[in-house]
């Protein structure tokens, strides 16, 4: 969270009206969020719009959004629950990886390739910043 001009920062929970717990019981830190493309008629906060922007690029986990937006997980779960209630996002529980038959060579290869691609993007971003 960046400090605005004047040095005052708003509390993270100001954007949720003080709510700290999402009303959706199934929403956990590893729930995947995807934008479903529905139009929103109601005005949304800048933070709600940030969540939509990030999730339109690719599915994101609640914990990932918290890290990217530098907000507590509780705040993100409330924001995601709001977007779910407005039917702007789709929530998906993560795959159950506790069963051995869910882990395959193909899955491990895709994870490795994804990590390599992310690493290359991070390197490019660091070079541009310098």
Coordinates of N, CA and C in Angstrom, one line a residue, residues 33 35 46-56 60 65 69 71 76 79-80 83 89:
X33 N -9.7 -17.2 -8.6 CA -10.7 -16.2 -9.1 C -10.4 -15.9 -10.5
X35 N -12.2 -13.6 -13.9 CA -13.3 -12.7 -14.3 C -14.1 -13.4 -15.3
X46 N -11.9 1.5 -6.4 CA -10.6 1.3 -7.1 C -10.0 0.0 -6.8
X47 N -10.1 -0.5 -5.6 CA -9.6 -1.8 -5.2 C -10.3 -2.9 -5.8
X48 N -11.6 -2.8 -5.9 CA -12.4 -3.8 -6.6 C -12.0 -3.9 -8.1
X49 N -11.8 -2.7 -8.7 CA -11.4 -2.7 -10.1 C -10.0 -3.3 -10.3
X50 N -9.1 -3.0 -9.3 CA -7.8 -3.6 -9.3 C -7.8 -5.2 -9.3
X51 N -8.7 -5.7 -8.5 CA -8.9 -7.2 -8.4 C -9.4 -7.7 -9.8
X52 N -10.3 -7.0 -10.3 CA -10.9 -7.4 -11.7 C -9.8 -7.3 -12.7
X53 N -9.0 -6.3 -12.7 CA -7.9 -6.2 -13.7 C -6.9 -7.3 -13.6
X54 N -6.5 -7.6 -12.3 CA -5.5 -8.7 -12.1 C -6.1 -10.0 -12.5
X55 N -7.3 -10.3 -12.2 CA -7.9 -11.6 -12.5 C -8.4 -11.7 -14.0
X56 N -8.4 -10.6 -14.7 CA -8.7 -10.7 -16.1 C -7.5 -11.2 -16.9
X60 N -6.3 -16.0 -10.5 CA -5.4 -15.6 -9.4 C -6.0 -16.2 -8.1
X65 N -3.5 -12.4 -4.8 CA -4.1 -11.0 -4.9 C -3.6 -10.2 -3.7
X69 N -1.5 -6.8 -4.3 CA -2.2 -5.5 -3.9 C -1.7 -5.0 -2.6
X71 N -2.4 -6.0 0.4 CA -3.5 -5.9 1.4 C -3.7 -7.2 2.2
X76 N -9.0 -8.9 1.0 CA -9.2 -9.4 -0.3 C -10.3 -10.4 -0.4
X79 N -13.5 -8.3 -0.6 CA -13.6 -7.7 -2.0 C -14.0 -8.8 -3.0
X80 N -13.4 -10.0 -2.9 CA -13.7 -11.0 -3.9 C -15.2 -11.5 -3.7
X83 N -17.5 -9.1 -5.4 CA -17.5 -9.3 -6.8 C -18.2 -10.6 -7.2
X89 N -17.2 -12.4 -11.1 CA -16.1 -13.3 -11.0 C -16.6 -14.7 -10.8

